[in-house]
Amino acid sequence: MNLLFACILCCLFLAINSNYAQDLNIIPKPVYEVTTNEKYILQNGSDIYITSGIKEVKRLAEMLKNALHRRTGINVQVRKGKQNKGILLDLNSNDTMRTDGYELTVNSKMIKISGKSGCGIFYGIQTLQIILRKDGNFYFPGCRIVDYPRYSYRGFMLDASRHFQSIEFVKKILDVMALLKLNTFHWHLTDDEGWRIESKKYPRLNEIGSYRDSLNAVERNGYYTVEEIKEVIQYAKNLYIKIIPEIEMPGHSRSVMESYPELLCPTNEGGNTYCAGNSKVYEFIKNLVSEIINIFNPEVIHVGGDERPRGVWEKCPKCREMLSLKGLANEDMLQNYFMKDICSFISRKGVKTIAWAENIKDGVPKNQIVEGWHPGESWEAARNGYYTINANCLYTYFDYPNNNEEKKSKPDWMPVLNLEKVYSFNPTPDSLNESEEKFVIGSECALWTELVLENDVQHQIFPRILAFAEVVWSPTGNKNYENFLSRVNAIKPFINSRGFEFAKGEW
Ligand SMILES: [Zn+2]
């Protein structure tokens, strides 16, 4: 037997042995993981050590301590210093570590989680929570994991306009997003059906725009107060999740138009679209956006921009006057002018903008991130040099039915989106070249709630959000659907214990 062959046999034996040793069943699958036959038994005295006095690491240690106590009843202490025992949280300046990455080592004596940032340590803690086991004792399987994300933007969008969810429920969603290492919560807070942000400057948005349902259905009427929103923002921040509020314009704005009908084109009574020829509209939106920026203090704000009803502006004398004043060829060009004006105002406040892909060929505002939802839009954006989020609806719209049975109660145009299809999604297709690829910064799965009440959100997002988390976190080379399915079944009881049921029927 030559040496190479012996080495291969040896590696094979180790791989098989480690596979049989213990399955970690982590979702999303880490970049690198290897298991051993050791285990770390959690008991009184399994204290958490922090090497840094930084407040953030201490907060993470307390968070882990509380999570362990909740699940096992075991009390551990947080201590400063470094010992060759217990659970060590190590803020590490190692330059080879990737952004938001972490390393986790478990042996019979200790557990070590290293990260270059608090976020990295936080993700290591999420993984540790997933691998907690019990066989008489609570324990963690011996392993070595090196892990980091594929994309920087890993989002989930929740529509709070069509049906409205409680703050407590939103926090539960954020918890499970963090567990799956998703880092962006896109909050769709305004649309035709309802305005969901408290506005002190324009109170009719709440008095009229937040209460459009004459039947007074609880989940179709209401709004979040400024205090509630701030509470959610802080909650998300502790979980390393950014919140991107979305304010729709110029279409999808019936709740605003009913509150302030003077913002409509005079020829569009009962419509849902701001008049682009009225200077008061620009002033209104800028005041409103300023108020929203003050509440959210966001890095990025989503300004909608999709599905403006065509033909409305062409009929309006004010809009036609604006077209000729600015020398614009048609109403699509007028939308570009409108969005550029609002976006440059927002950008001067130091806030970035995202909008749904529309009229890419005519140019979108400078530095705006394009969210593609029709197939191919994100590739077009990337080829034109715009940073883009590929939220291709055929893979990421979780209001679509999980299976054929569910399809019977959904609109005809909605295709079935099963778990395997979500898992097969690649936000950066091979057809993009290397210089274009870098413009795809990630993806987002979305739950539109026209037909979804709060209690049904769980059935629409689980288990599909597990597949999505793996799409945006794990390297494509690690993907294997059969292996993923076995991990889905293994993690299901843990997700159930966090208060979420899976879809009914087939996935
Ligand atoms: Zn008009």
PDB file of N, CA and C and ligand atoms in Angstrom, residues 264-267 274-278 312-313 316-320, ligand 1:
ATOM      1  N   LEU A 264     -53.148  63.717  -4.297  1.00  0.00           N
ATOM      2  CA  LEU A 264     -53.469  62.990  -5.535  1.00  0.00           C
ATOM      3  C   LEU A 264     -53.427  63.924  -6.738  1.00  0.00           C
ATOM      4  N   CYS A 265     -53.252  63.346  -7.924  1.00  0.00           N
ATOM      5  CA  CYS A 265     -53.486  64.121  -9.139  1.00  0.00           C
ATOM      6  C   CYS A 265     -54.971  64.517  -9.132  1.00  0.00           C
ATOM      7  N   PRO A 266     -55.317  65.753  -9.547  1.00  0.00           N
ATOM      8  CA  PRO A 266     -56.731  66.145  -9.546  1.00  0.00           C
ATOM      9  C   PRO A 266     -57.601  65.244 -10.431  1.00  0.00           C
ATOM     10  N   THR A 267     -56.968  64.561 -11.369  1.00  0.00           N
ATOM     11  CA  THR A 267     -57.709  63.681 -12.295  1.00  0.00           C
ATOM     12  C   THR A 267     -57.730  62.231 -11.804  1.00  0.00           C
ATOM     13  N   TYR A 274     -49.155  59.234  -5.550  1.00  0.00           N
ATOM     14  CA  TYR A 274     -48.830  60.651  -5.365  1.00  0.00           C
ATOM     15  C   TYR A 274     -48.795  61.348  -6.725  1.00  0.00           C
ATOM     16  N   CYS A 275     -49.198  62.622  -6.765  1.00  0.00           N
ATOM     17  CA  CYS A 275     -49.064  63.430  -7.977  1.00  0.00           C
ATOM     18  C   CYS A 275     -47.618  63.897  -8.079  1.00  0.00           C
ATOM     19  N   ALA A 276     -46.994  63.642  -9.222  1.00  0.00           N
ATOM     20  CA  ALA A 276     -45.575  64.002  -9.376  1.00  0.00           C
ATOM     21  C   ALA A 276     -45.399  65.439  -9.871  1.00  0.00           C
ATOM     22  N   GLY A 277     -46.537  66.136 -10.104  1.00  0.00           N
ATOM     23  CA  GLY A 277     -46.427  67.509 -10.595  1.00  0.00           C
ATOM     24  C   GLY A 277     -46.766  68.531  -9.524  1.00  0.00           C
ATOM     25  N   ASN A 278     -46.964  68.090  -8.302  1.00  0.00           N
ATOM     26  CA  ASN A 278     -47.412  68.966  -7.218  1.00  0.00           C
ATOM     27  C   ASN A 278     -46.263  69.183  -6.228  1.00  0.00           C
ATOM     28  N   VAL A 312     -51.796  57.145 -15.253  1.00  0.00           N
ATOM     29  CA  VAL A 312     -52.383  58.112 -14.314  1.00  0.00           C
ATOM     30  C   VAL A 312     -51.756  59.494 -14.488  1.00  0.00           C
ATOM     31  N   TRP A 313     -50.452  59.541 -14.525  1.00  0.00           N
ATOM     32  CA  TRP A 313     -49.761  60.837 -14.600  1.00  0.00           C
ATOM     33  C   TRP A 313     -49.977  61.516 -15.963  1.00  0.00           C
ATOM     34  N   CYS A 316     -52.895  63.825 -16.015  1.00  0.00           N
ATOM     35  CA  CYS A 316     -52.943  64.913 -15.034  1.00  0.00           C
ATOM     36  C   CYS A 316     -52.272  66.174 -15.591  1.00  0.00           C
ATOM     37  N   PRO A 317     -52.973  67.306 -15.561  1.00  0.00           N
ATOM     38  CA  PRO A 317     -52.360  68.536 -16.102  1.00  0.00           C
ATOM     39  C   PRO A 317     -51.090  68.938 -15.345  1.00  0.00           C
ATOM     40  N   LYS A 318     -51.078  68.733 -14.022  1.00  0.00           N
ATOM     41  CA  LYS A 318     -49.881  69.112 -13.244  1.00  0.00           C
ATOM     42  C   LYS A 318     -48.688  68.237 -13.601  1.00  0.00           C
ATOM     43  N   CYS A 319     -48.945  66.938 -13.729  1.00  0.00           N
ATOM     44  CA  CYS A 319     -47.854  66.017 -14.088  1.00  0.00           C
ATOM     45  C   CYS A 319     -47.356  66.311 -15.506  1.00  0.00           C
ATOM     46  N   ARG A 320     -48.303  66.624 -16.431  1.00  0.00           N
ATOM     47  CA  ARG A 320     -47.889  66.929 -17.816  1.00  0.00           C
ATOM     48  C   ARG A 320     -47.037  68.196 -17.857  1.00  0.00           C
TER      49      ARG A 320
HETATM   50 ZN    ZN B   1     -50.411  64.653 -11.159  1.00  0.00          ZN
END
